[in-house]
Amino acid sequence: MPNRSTDTLFQLVQSLERSEKRNFKLYMTRNSGSGDLKVIQLFDALDKMKEYDEEQLLVKNPSIQKQQLSNLKAHLYREILVSLRLLNQEENIDLELHEQLDFARLLYNKGLYLQSLKILDRIKELARSNHQVTYQLQALFLEKKIESLHITRSMQDRADRLSAEVNEVNQRLELISTLSNLSLQLYSWYIKHGIARNEEDTAAVDAFLNHPAIDQAKDAKEFYERLYLYQCYCWHAFITQNFLGYYRYCQKWVDLFESTPRMIEIETAHYIKGMHNLLGAHFDLRNFQKFNDTILLFEKFMQTPVIQQNRNNLIQTFIYLNISKLNKHFMEGTFSEGLELVPYIEEKLDEFELYLDRHRVLVFYYKIASLYFGSGDADRSIDYLNKIINWKVDLRTDLQCYARLLHLIAHYELGNFSLLEYLLKSVYRFMYKMQNLSTVEEEIFGFLRKSFRLSPEQLRPQFETLLATLKPLEKSRLESRAFMYLDIISWLESKISNVPVQTIIRKKYLAALKKAAL
């Protein structure tokens, strides 16, 4: 299971690159005494293990006593982190600023106040130019301490200027903190519930944008204020299915980074997420050319050192790039071709198992299940849907609901009518409990209940009736969530036309391309 509960030290050792392991060994050789031989022995033992097994660890390393193990592990964990910090400090603005602050404190403790103040000035400038407001504040606090306790004569009106600087930074930090909280709460709402199901959900999400900080930030010029403001608008627009608004603020999010390229290196994960959301917006609006152009940019970005030399960034780009590639096949109706991606995705899911959250894995399972269903392989679709259905229902209740609905339709496709009566009741009860029954779902359940008693000749008119009922609902904001997760319209058209569902979607895609070219 991804992010499974396991030993934290084992996870850390397994996450190390070859160069990082080599650097750790060199660091231990230079800085440790003979008493650390057991620490190195423990490191080697953990490095060779496929899965953490404490009993086997002690059996194969008799020099390590059980009562020593806890302290040895804590010591090794700390030493690995120190070696990583030394190796990567020049690549990260946070580590660089931390180091400079440490230097300023060391000089202060030596009584070298003016030297400390010079370093603090450099820290403030470096922090300001890289939008690192928290480090500005830390530098100002130490500067205030020096000025209040010692006579430095370093500047006229120092107290007034320091006070003004601190007030300005505090105001910025308060606004940034509030906006980032709102963004996080909106995203958390989406992870738990998915798309807005009704007016009550919409009102709950609207409340986040009624916060005074939103209005306060509209005229902000600084990076983080704008970033978190755009994120708030993005999540709100996506949850409420305002696709044009979603696209507008996704583009602003990405443009913000491209206008300040240095921040792509500093806040790479936010840039990756912005690119992912922009691709999602193009997909929702069927902006075919812009979608393809953005995928090419994303693929090019994936090859840069900022991605290739950072495991977290590499994992995140893998997730979002492959979700977009799957979406491309959904959009273009090339489901069978899309199946070629599945072995690679499964291989990477295994490779990154320790680092992936369950939400991402659920999304992959649902998209792969949809790919198999669209290609006509309902059996394999059911296999992946079962992986979702058998998971604990504690997040993405929307995915849990539509996985069950697609599971039901897949069994219908296979003609497993002996199961369907039980599944109908079970899925209906589940979706009712999760408050996930809109007009679209009610109509689908009503059709399936009746279909058991109909002959093949009687079914086609019923498919046509259901299609005529559902088609107008595609434009309804509160009904559109069902069509996002399940292209029920194309499925009905495929049943009526007696052709594969991917053929229907492919024809729609080609027609849209032709229309756009006119």
Short mmCIF file of C-alpha atoms in Angstrom, two decimals:
data_model
loop_
_atom_site.label_atom_id
_atom_site.label_comp_id
_atom_site.label_asym_id
_atom_site.label_seq_id
_atom_site.Cartn_x
_atom_site.Cartn_y
_atom_site.Cartn_z
CA MET A 1 0.00 0.00 0.00
CA PRO A 2 1.45 3.44 -0.90
CA ASN A 3 2.88 5.42 2.01
CA ARG A 4 2.49 2.26 4.04
CA SER A 5 3.45 2.38 7.68
CA THR A 6 7.10 1.37 7.86
CA ASP A 7 10.28 2.27 9.65
CA THR A 8 11.15 5.94 9.06
CA LEU A 9 14.91 5.33 9.05
CA PHE A 10 14.49 2.54 6.48
CA GLN A 11 12.44 4.92 4.30
CA LEU A 12 15.15 7.56 4.52
CA VAL A 13 17.96 5.13 3.63
CA GLN A 14 15.98 3.72 0.70
CA SER A 15 15.32 7.22 -0.63
CA LEU A 16 19.02 8.06 -0.97
CA GLU A 17 20.62 8.36 -4.38
CA ARG A 18 23.96 6.64 -5.06
CA SER A 19 25.85 9.94 -4.76
CA GLU A 20 24.13 10.69 -1.45
CA LYS A 21 25.10 7.28 -0.04
CA ARG A 22 28.70 7.83 -1.11
CA ASN A 23 28.70 11.29 0.46
CA PHE A 24 27.32 9.86 3.71
CA LYS A 25 30.11 7.29 3.91
CA LEU A 26 32.75 10.00 3.30
CA TYR A 27 31.12 12.25 5.87
CA MET A 28 31.13 9.48 8.49
CA THR A 29 34.77 8.62 7.74
CA ARG A 30 35.85 12.25 8.19
CA ASN A 31 33.74 13.17 11.19
CA SER A 32 33.14 10.03 13.22
CA GLY A 33 35.20 7.99 15.64
CA SER A 34 35.54 4.26 15.99
CA GLY A 35 32.37 4.25 18.11
CA ASP A 36 30.32 4.93 14.98
CA LEU A 37 31.28 1.67 13.26
CA LYS A 38 27.98 0.16 14.35
CA VAL A 39 26.14 3.12 12.82
CA ILE A 40 27.80 2.45 9.45
CA GLN A 41 27.07 -1.25 9.84
CA LEU A 42 23.41 -0.46 10.49
CA PHE A 43 23.34 1.81 7.43
CA ASP A 44 24.75 -0.94 5.19
CA ALA A 45 22.27 -3.47 6.57
CA LEU A 46 19.28 -1.20 5.91
CA ASP A 47 20.57 -0.31 2.47
CA LYS A 48 20.60 -4.00 1.45
CA MET A 49 17.10 -4.80 2.76
CA LYS A 50 14.13 -4.99 0.39
CA GLU A 51 11.64 -4.48 3.23
CA TYR A 52 12.20 -3.57 6.84
CA ASP A 53 12.40 -6.62 9.13
CA GLU A 54 13.84 -5.91 12.56
CA GLU A 55 14.22 -9.56 13.55
CA GLN A 56 16.24 -10.37 10.43
CA LEU A 57 18.28 -7.21 10.94
CA LEU A 58 19.37 -8.36 14.40
CA VAL A 59 20.00 -11.96 13.30
CA LYS A 60 22.27 -10.91 10.42
CA ASN A 61 24.11 -8.30 12.51
CA PRO A 62 24.87 -9.99 15.87
CA SER A 63 27.17 -7.16 16.97
CA ILE A 64 24.09 -4.90 17.23
CA GLN A 65 22.20 -5.61 20.44
CA LYS A 66 18.44 -5.16 20.57
CA GLN A 67 18.69 -2.72 23.48
CA GLN A 68 21.13 -0.59 21.42
CA LEU A 69 19.05 -0.50 18.28
CA SER A 70 16.76 2.43 19.15
CA ASN A 71 19.65 4.76 19.99
CA LEU A 72 21.69 3.63 16.99
CA LYS A 73 18.78 4.30 14.66
CA ALA A 74 18.21 7.77 16.09
CA HIS A 75 21.91 8.57 15.74
CA LEU A 76 22.06 7.26 12.15
CA TYR A 77 18.91 9.20 11.18
CA ARG A 78 20.45 12.46 12.38
CA GLU A 79 23.83 11.81 10.72
CA ILE A 80 22.17 11.09 7.35
CA LEU A 81 20.24 14.37 7.55
CA VAL A 82 23.41 16.30 8.44
CA SER A 83 25.28 14.77 5.49
CA LEU A 84 22.38 15.63 3.15
CA ARG A 85 22.35 19.19 4.41
CA LEU A 86 26.06 19.58 3.71
CA LEU A 87 25.67 18.08 0.24
CA ASN A 88 22.68 20.17 -0.87
CA GLN A 89 23.08 23.50 0.92
CA GLU A 90 24.12 25.45 -2.19
CA GLU A 91 21.14 24.19 -4.20
CA ASN A 92 18.43 25.45 -1.86
CA ILE A 93 17.71 29.05 -0.90
CA ASP A 94 16.22 27.90 2.43
CA LEU A 95 19.39 26.06 3.41
CA GLU A 96 21.58 28.93 2.26
CA LEU A 97 19.61 31.47 4.32
CA HIS A 98 19.61 29.12 7.32
CA GLU A 99 23.38 28.85 7.09
CA GLN A 100 23.83 32.62 6.89
CA LEU A 101 21.57 33.10 9.92
CA ASP A 102 23.65 30.56 11.81
CA PHE A 103 26.79 32.53 10.91
CA ALA A 104 25.20 35.78 12.11
CA ARG A 105 24.26 34.17 15.45
CA LEU A 106 27.75 32.69 15.88
CA LEU A 107 29.34 36.11 15.29
CA TYR A 108 26.92 37.73 17.72
CA ASN A 109 27.77 35.14 20.39
CA LYS A 110 31.46 36.02 19.86
CA GLY A 111 30.66 39.66 20.57
CA LEU A 112 31.33 40.67 16.93
CA TYR A 113 28.15 42.74 16.61
CA LEU A 114 29.06 44.80 13.56
CA GLN A 115 30.12 41.72 11.61
CA SER A 116 26.87 40.05 12.55
CA LEU A 117 24.90 43.10 11.38
CA LYS A 118 26.70 43.05 8.01
CA ILE A 119 25.67 39.43 7.46
CA LEU A 120 22.10 40.25 8.53
CA ASP A 121 21.96 43.01 5.89
CA ARG A 122 23.04 40.49 3.25
CA ILE A 123 20.45 37.98 4.51
CA LYS A 124 17.66 40.56 4.28
CA GLU A 125 18.65 41.49 0.72
CA LEU A 126 18.96 37.86 -0.35
CA ALA A 127 15.62 37.01 1.30
CA ARG A 128 13.93 40.06 -0.24
CA SER A 129 15.16 39.32 -3.76
CA ASN A 130 13.96 35.71 -3.46
CA HIS A 131 10.62 36.54 -1.76
CA GLN A 132 11.58 34.68 1.43
CA VAL A 133 9.61 36.81 3.90
CA THR A 134 10.04 34.53 6.94
CA TYR A 135 13.82 34.84 6.72
CA GLN A 136 13.54 38.60 6.50
CA LEU A 137 11.66 38.52 9.79
CA GLN A 138 14.20 36.23 11.48
CA ALA A 139 17.03 38.53 10.39
CA LEU A 140 15.13 41.57 11.66
CA PHE A 141 14.52 39.97 15.05
CA LEU A 142 18.23 39.29 15.54
CA GLU A 143 19.05 42.78 14.32
CA LYS A 144 16.57 44.26 16.83
CA LYS A 145 18.15 42.21 19.59
CA ILE A 146 21.62 43.51 18.77
CA GLU A 147 20.47 47.14 18.53
CA SER A 148 18.45 46.99 21.74
CA LEU A 149 21.21 45.41 23.83
CA HIS A 150 24.35 47.04 22.45
CA ILE A 151 25.43 50.48 21.26
CA THR A 152 26.55 49.89 17.68
CA ARG A 153 26.14 53.40 16.22
CA SER A 154 25.61 51.57 12.96
CA MET A 155 22.94 53.87 11.54
CA GLN A 156 21.00 57.01 12.38
CA ASP A 157 17.29 56.49 13.23
CA ARG A 158 17.95 52.74 13.35
CA ALA A 159 15.08 52.07 15.79
CA ASP A 160 12.44 53.79 13.64
CA ARG A 161 13.61 52.13 10.45
CA LEU A 162 13.80 48.69 12.05
CA SER A 163 10.32 49.07 13.52
CA ALA A 164 8.91 50.10 10.14
CA GLU A 165 10.60 47.15 8.43
CA VAL A 166 9.26 44.70 11.01
CA ASN A 167 5.73 46.10 10.72
CA GLU A 168 5.80 45.82 6.93
CA VAL A 169 7.09 42.24 7.00
CA ASN A 170 4.59 41.25 9.69
CA GLN A 171 1.69 42.62 7.62
CA ARG A 172 2.91 40.70 4.59
CA LEU A 173 3.33 37.51 6.59
CA GLU A 174 -0.15 37.82 8.06
CA LEU A 175 -1.70 38.20 4.61
CA ILE A 176 0.39 35.36 3.11
CA SER A 177 -0.50 33.07 6.02
CA THR A 178 -4.22 33.82 5.72
CA LEU A 179 -4.26 33.31 1.95
CA SER A 180 -2.25 30.08 2.16
CA ASN A 181 -4.66 28.83 4.85
CA LEU A 182 -7.65 29.58 2.64
CA SER A 183 -5.99 27.85 -0.32
CA LEU A 184 -5.19 24.81 1.80
CA GLN A 185 -8.73 24.63 3.22
CA LEU A 186 -10.26 24.80 -0.26
CA TYR A 187 -7.95 22.07 -1.52
CA SER A 188 -8.69 19.98 1.58
CA TRP A 189 -12.41 20.40 0.92
CA TYR A 190 -11.90 19.08 -2.62
CA ILE A 191 -9.81 16.10 -1.47
CA LYS A 192 -12.56 15.11 0.94
CA HIS A 193 -15.67 15.81 -1.17
CA GLY A 194 -14.64 16.30 -4.80
CA ILE A 195 -16.78 18.55 -7.00
CA ALA A 196 -19.65 20.56 -5.47
CA ARG A 197 -22.73 18.31 -5.35
CA ASN A 198 -25.46 20.84 -4.58
CA GLU A 199 -26.20 24.43 -3.59
CA GLU A 200 -25.19 23.69 0.01
CA ASP A 201 -21.73 22.60 -1.15
CA THR A 202 -21.45 25.67 -3.38
CA ALA A 203 -22.34 27.98 -0.49
CA ALA A 204 -19.74 26.27 1.73
CA VAL A 205 -17.04 26.81 -0.91
CA ASP A 206 -18.17 30.39 -1.67
CA ALA A 207 -17.66 31.25 2.00
CA PHE A 208 -13.90 30.86 1.61
CA LEU A 209 -13.77 33.65 -0.97
CA ASN A 210 -15.77 36.00 1.27
CA HIS A 211 -12.80 36.34 3.62
CA PRO A 212 -11.49 39.94 3.86
CA ALA A 213 -7.99 38.76 2.91
CA ILE A 214 -9.21 37.98 -0.62
CA ASP A 215 -10.14 41.62 -1.25
CA GLN A 216 -7.00 42.80 0.51
CA ALA A 217 -4.81 40.69 -1.79
CA LYS A 218 -6.39 41.82 -5.08
CA ASP A 219 -3.98 44.74 -5.40
CA ALA A 220 -0.94 42.86 -4.06
CA LYS A 221 2.18 42.89 -6.23
CA GLU A 222 4.41 40.47 -4.34
CA PHE A 223 4.91 36.85 -5.39
CA TYR A 224 3.42 34.77 -2.57
CA GLU A 225 0.36 36.96 -2.07
CA ARG A 226 -0.50 36.59 -5.75
CA LEU A 227 0.34 32.87 -5.84
CA TYR A 228 -1.98 31.96 -2.96
CA LEU A 229 -4.70 34.32 -4.22
CA TYR A 230 -4.64 32.61 -7.64
CA GLN A 231 -4.71 29.20 -5.94
CA CYS A 232 -7.81 30.17 -3.94
CA TYR A 233 -9.60 31.24 -7.11
CA CYS A 234 -8.42 28.09 -8.94
CA TRP A 235 -9.73 25.64 -6.34
CA HIS A 236 -13.00 27.52 -6.00
CA ALA A 237 -13.57 27.64 -9.76
CA PHE A 238 -12.73 23.96 -10.20
CA ILE A 239 -14.92 22.78 -7.33
CA THR A 240 -17.87 24.82 -8.62
CA GLN A 241 -17.20 23.80 -12.24
CA ASN A 242 -16.53 27.32 -13.48
CA PHE A 243 -14.16 26.06 -16.16
CA LEU A 244 -13.41 29.45 -17.73
CA GLY A 245 -12.56 30.89 -14.32
CA TYR A 246 -10.46 27.81 -13.59
CA TYR A 247 -8.52 28.26 -16.82
CA ARG A 248 -8.05 32.00 -16.25
CA TYR A 249 -6.48 31.58 -12.80
CA CYS A 250 -4.44 28.50 -13.73
CA GLN A 251 -2.88 30.57 -16.50
CA LYS A 252 -2.23 33.44 -14.07
CA TRP A 253 -0.61 30.94 -11.69
CA VAL A 254 1.79 29.66 -14.37
CA ASP A 255 2.43 33.14 -15.81
CA LEU A 256 3.42 34.36 -12.33
CA PHE A 257 6.25 31.83 -12.26
CA GLU A 258 7.33 32.51 -15.82
CA SER A 259 7.56 36.24 -15.07
CA THR A 260 9.86 35.43 -12.10
CA PRO A 261 11.87 32.40 -13.35
CA ARG A 262 14.03 32.21 -10.22
CA MET A 263 10.91 31.16 -8.28
CA ILE A 264 10.55 28.06 -10.48
CA GLU A 265 13.72 26.77 -8.80
CA ILE A 266 12.64 27.87 -5.32
CA GLU A 267 8.99 26.77 -5.45
CA THR A 268 9.24 24.00 -8.04
CA ALA A 269 6.42 21.93 -6.56
CA HIS A 270 3.99 24.87 -6.83
CA TYR A 271 5.02 25.43 -10.45
CA ILE A 272 4.51 21.73 -11.25
CA LYS A 273 1.06 21.84 -9.65
CA GLY A 274 0.22 24.97 -11.64
CA MET A 275 1.20 23.27 -14.90
CA HIS A 276 -0.91 20.24 -13.95
CA ASN A 277 -3.93 22.43 -13.24
CA LEU A 278 -3.46 24.35 -16.47
CA LEU A 279 -3.44 21.06 -18.39
CA GLY A 280 -6.59 20.07 -16.51
CA ALA A 281 -8.25 23.34 -17.50
CA HIS A 282 -7.36 22.83 -21.19
CA PHE A 283 -8.75 19.30 -20.93
CA ASP A 284 -12.03 20.46 -19.38
CA LEU A 285 -12.47 23.15 -22.02
CA ARG A 286 -11.27 20.87 -24.83
CA ASN A 287 -8.57 23.35 -25.83
CA PHE A 288 -6.89 20.67 -27.95
CA GLN A 289 -3.96 22.67 -29.33
CA LYS A 290 -3.17 24.45 -26.06
CA PHE A 291 -3.37 21.12 -24.23
CA ASN A 292 -0.81 19.56 -26.60
CA ASP A 293 1.46 22.62 -26.47
CA THR A 294 1.42 22.60 -22.65
CA ILE A 295 2.20 18.88 -22.48
CA LEU A 296 5.26 19.48 -24.70
CA LEU A 297 6.42 22.29 -22.39
CA PHE A 298 5.86 20.06 -19.36
CA GLU A 299 7.84 17.19 -20.93
CA LYS A 300 10.69 19.58 -21.73
CA PHE A 301 10.64 20.92 -18.17
CA MET A 302 10.81 17.36 -16.82
CA GLN A 303 14.27 16.97 -18.38
CA THR A 304 15.76 19.98 -16.58
CA PRO A 305 18.18 19.53 -13.63
CA VAL A 306 15.68 21.01 -11.15
CA ILE A 307 13.50 17.94 -11.82
CA GLN A 308 16.07 15.25 -12.55
CA GLN A 309 18.17 16.04 -9.49
CA ASN A 310 15.31 16.15 -7.00
CA ARG A 311 13.35 12.98 -6.20
CA ASN A 312 10.26 14.79 -4.97
CA ASN A 313 10.05 16.93 -8.11
CA LEU A 314 10.63 13.86 -10.28
CA ILE A 315 7.80 11.96 -8.60
CA GLN A 316 5.39 14.90 -8.88
CA THR A 317 6.12 15.41 -12.58
CA PHE A 318 5.65 11.67 -13.18
CA ILE A 319 2.21 11.84 -11.53
CA TYR A 320 0.93 14.92 -13.30
CA LEU A 321 2.46 14.29 -16.71
CA ASN A 322 1.01 10.78 -16.89
CA ILE A 323 -2.41 11.88 -15.65
CA SER A 324 -2.36 14.38 -18.53
CA LYS A 325 -1.27 11.73 -21.02
CA LEU A 326 -4.19 9.54 -19.94
CA ASN A 327 -6.51 12.54 -20.28
CA LYS A 328 -5.20 13.07 -23.81
CA HIS A 329 -6.35 9.57 -24.77
CA PHE A 330 -9.76 10.19 -23.15
CA MET A 331 -10.09 13.46 -25.05
CA GLU A 332 -9.03 12.02 -28.40
CA GLY A 333 -10.90 8.71 -28.10
CA THR A 334 -7.71 6.61 -28.38
CA PHE A 335 -8.38 4.33 -25.40
CA SER A 336 -6.71 1.24 -26.87
CA GLU A 337 -3.53 3.19 -27.62
CA GLY A 338 -3.62 4.60 -24.10
CA LEU A 339 -3.35 1.09 -22.65
CA GLU A 340 0.30 1.08 -23.73
CA LEU A 341 0.97 3.51 -20.86
CA VAL A 342 -0.41 1.17 -18.18
CA PRO A 343 2.64 -1.13 -17.68
CA TYR A 344 4.95 1.89 -17.33
CA ILE A 345 2.59 3.60 -14.87
CA GLU A 346 2.25 0.43 -12.79
CA GLU A 347 6.03 0.01 -12.73
CA LYS A 348 6.47 3.58 -11.48
CA LEU A 349 3.69 3.20 -8.91
CA ASP A 350 5.66 0.29 -7.49
CA GLU A 351 8.97 2.16 -7.65
CA PHE A 352 7.54 5.24 -5.90
CA GLU A 353 5.30 3.28 -3.56
CA LEU A 354 6.78 4.71 -0.37
CA TYR A 355 6.31 8.30 -1.55
CA LEU A 356 2.85 8.35 -3.16
CA ASP A 357 -0.23 9.39 -1.22
CA ARG A 358 -3.37 7.31 -1.61
CA HIS A 359 -5.25 10.10 -3.33
CA ARG A 360 -2.90 10.00 -6.33
CA VAL A 361 -3.05 6.22 -6.54
CA LEU A 362 -6.86 6.29 -6.45
CA VAL A 363 -6.88 8.76 -9.36
CA PHE A 364 -4.57 6.51 -11.41
CA TYR A 365 -6.69 3.43 -10.68
CA TYR A 366 -9.87 5.21 -11.75
CA LYS A 367 -8.33 6.56 -14.94
CA ILE A 368 -6.84 3.17 -15.86
CA ALA A 369 -10.22 1.51 -15.17
CA SER A 370 -11.88 4.09 -17.44
CA LEU A 371 -9.27 3.42 -20.12
CA TYR A 372 -10.01 -0.30 -20.09
CA PHE A 373 -13.76 0.31 -20.07
CA GLY A 374 -13.52 2.71 -23.01
CA SER A 375 -11.41 0.22 -24.96
CA GLY A 376 -14.08 -2.48 -24.49
CA ASP A 377 -12.33 -4.53 -21.77
CA ALA A 378 -14.89 -4.42 -18.96
CA ASP A 379 -13.23 -7.32 -17.10
CA ARG A 380 -9.92 -5.47 -16.63
CA SER A 381 -11.82 -2.31 -15.80
CA ILE A 382 -13.51 -4.14 -12.93
CA ASP A 383 -10.13 -5.30 -11.62
CA TYR A 384 -8.96 -1.71 -11.15
CA LEU A 385 -12.32 -0.50 -9.85
CA ASN A 386 -12.18 -3.19 -7.16
CA LYS A 387 -8.86 -1.72 -5.99
CA ILE A 388 -10.73 1.53 -5.29
CA ILE A 389 -13.88 -0.05 -3.86
CA ASN A 390 -11.90 -2.20 -1.42
CA TRP A 391 -10.02 0.82 -0.09
CA LYS A 392 -11.01 2.61 3.10
CA VAL A 393 -13.55 5.35 2.36
CA ASP A 394 -11.86 8.33 4.00
CA LEU A 395 -11.06 10.62 1.06
CA ARG A 396 -12.32 11.42 -2.45
CA THR A 397 -15.80 10.11 -1.72
CA ASP A 398 -16.69 11.28 -5.22
CA LEU A 399 -14.20 8.82 -6.76
CA GLN A 400 -15.51 6.09 -4.47
CA CYS A 401 -19.05 6.76 -5.69
CA TYR A 402 -18.30 6.88 -9.40
CA ALA A 403 -15.97 3.88 -9.18
CA ARG A 404 -18.97 1.92 -7.88
CA LEU A 405 -21.23 3.31 -10.61
CA LEU A 406 -18.74 2.44 -13.36
CA HIS A 407 -18.27 -0.98 -11.72
CA LEU A 408 -22.04 -1.47 -11.98
CA ILE A 409 -22.11 -0.46 -15.67
CA ALA A 410 -19.10 -2.69 -16.44
CA HIS A 411 -20.98 -5.70 -15.02
CA TYR A 412 -24.00 -4.63 -17.12
CA GLU A 413 -21.77 -4.65 -20.21
CA LEU A 414 -20.62 -8.18 -19.35
CA GLY A 415 -24.20 -9.35 -18.88
CA ASN A 416 -23.65 -10.36 -15.24
CA PHE A 417 -27.33 -9.90 -14.47
CA SER A 418 -27.28 -12.26 -11.50
CA LEU A 419 -25.01 -9.76 -9.72
CA LEU A 420 -26.68 -6.59 -10.90
CA GLU A 421 -29.75 -6.63 -8.69
CA TYR A 422 -27.59 -6.83 -5.55
CA LEU A 423 -25.08 -4.28 -6.91
CA LEU A 424 -27.84 -1.83 -7.80
CA LYS A 425 -29.12 -1.75 -4.23
CA SER A 426 -25.61 -1.64 -2.76
CA VAL A 427 -24.34 1.18 -5.00
CA TYR A 428 -27.54 3.19 -4.62
CA ARG A 429 -27.35 2.96 -0.81
CA PHE A 430 -23.67 3.98 -0.86
CA MET A 431 -24.22 7.02 -3.10
CA TYR A 432 -27.26 8.06 -1.07
CA LYS A 433 -25.22 7.84 2.14
CA MET A 434 -22.46 9.93 0.56
CA GLN A 435 -25.05 12.50 -0.62
CA ASN A 436 -23.97 11.88 -4.19
CA LEU A 437 -27.29 11.27 -5.93
CA SER A 438 -28.19 13.93 -8.46
CA THR A 439 -30.73 13.73 -11.30
CA VAL A 440 -28.17 12.07 -13.59
CA GLU A 441 -27.47 9.21 -11.18
CA GLU A 442 -31.16 8.74 -10.35
CA GLU A 443 -31.99 8.44 -14.06
CA ILE A 444 -29.18 5.89 -14.61
CA PHE A 445 -30.35 3.76 -11.68
CA GLY A 446 -33.93 3.96 -12.89
CA PHE A 447 -32.92 2.78 -16.38
CA LEU A 448 -30.81 -0.11 -15.08
CA ARG A 449 -33.63 -1.36 -12.84
CA LYS A 450 -36.01 -1.47 -15.80
CA SER A 451 -33.50 -2.91 -18.27
CA PHE A 452 -33.44 -6.38 -16.64
CA ARG A 453 -36.96 -7.05 -17.85
CA LEU A 454 -36.52 -5.74 -21.40
CA SER A 455 -35.73 -7.68 -24.54
CA PRO A 456 -32.91 -6.46 -26.84
CA GLU A 457 -35.56 -4.97 -29.15
CA GLN A 458 -37.09 -3.00 -26.30
CA LEU A 459 -33.73 -1.77 -24.98
CA ARG A 460 -32.82 0.58 -27.80
CA PRO A 461 -35.82 2.93 -27.31
CA GLN A 462 -35.00 3.02 -23.59
CA PHE A 463 -31.39 3.95 -24.34
CA GLU A 464 -32.67 6.73 -26.61
CA THR A 465 -35.07 7.97 -23.92
CA LEU A 466 -32.32 8.06 -21.31
CA LEU A 467 -30.00 9.89 -23.73
CA ALA A 468 -32.69 12.49 -24.45
CA THR A 469 -33.20 12.97 -20.70
CA LEU A 470 -29.53 13.32 -19.81
CA LYS A 471 -28.30 15.37 -22.78
CA PRO A 472 -29.73 18.72 -21.56
CA LEU A 473 -28.24 18.14 -18.11
CA GLU A 474 -24.68 18.34 -19.51
CA LYS A 475 -24.95 22.13 -19.33
CA SER A 476 -26.20 22.19 -15.73
CA ARG A 477 -23.46 23.28 -13.33
CA LEU A 478 -24.58 21.03 -10.46
CA GLU A 479 -25.19 18.04 -12.75
CA SER A 480 -21.94 18.34 -14.69
CA ARG A 481 -19.85 16.46 -12.09
CA ALA A 482 -21.39 13.15 -13.18
CA PHE A 483 -20.26 13.75 -16.78
CA MET A 484 -16.72 14.59 -15.61
CA TYR A 485 -16.25 11.18 -14.03
CA LEU A 486 -18.27 9.11 -16.45
CA ASP A 487 -18.95 9.90 -20.13
CA ILE A 488 -22.41 8.40 -19.92
CA ILE A 489 -23.55 10.29 -23.03
CA SER A 490 -20.95 8.62 -25.26
CA TRP A 491 -21.70 5.24 -23.68
CA LEU A 492 -25.42 5.62 -24.49
CA GLU A 493 -24.63 6.74 -28.04
CA SER A 494 -22.39 3.69 -28.46
CA LYS A 495 -25.21 1.39 -27.30
CA ILE A 496 -27.67 3.02 -29.68
CA SER A 497 -25.25 2.96 -32.62
CA ASN A 498 -23.87 -0.48 -31.67
CA VAL A 499 -20.24 0.70 -32.00
CA PRO A 500 -17.43 0.86 -29.39
CA VAL A 501 -17.57 3.84 -27.07
CA GLN A 502 -14.06 4.96 -28.08
CA THR A 503 -15.26 5.16 -31.70
CA ILE A 504 -17.98 7.62 -30.63
CA ILE A 505 -15.53 9.78 -28.69
CA ARG A 506 -13.01 9.68 -31.53
CA LYS A 507 -15.63 10.93 -34.00
CA LYS A 508 -16.53 13.80 -31.65
CA TYR A 509 -12.86 14.74 -31.30
CA LEU A 510 -12.25 14.75 -35.08
CA ALA A 511 -15.43 16.77 -35.65
CA ALA A 512 -14.31 19.33 -33.06
CA LEU A 513 -10.89 19.61 -34.74
CA LYS A 514 -12.52 20.16 -38.11
CA LYS A 515 -14.83 22.81 -36.67
CA ALA A 516 -11.92 24.61 -34.98
CA ALA A 517 -10.00 24.69 -38.28
CA LEU A 518 -12.81 26.49 -40.10
#
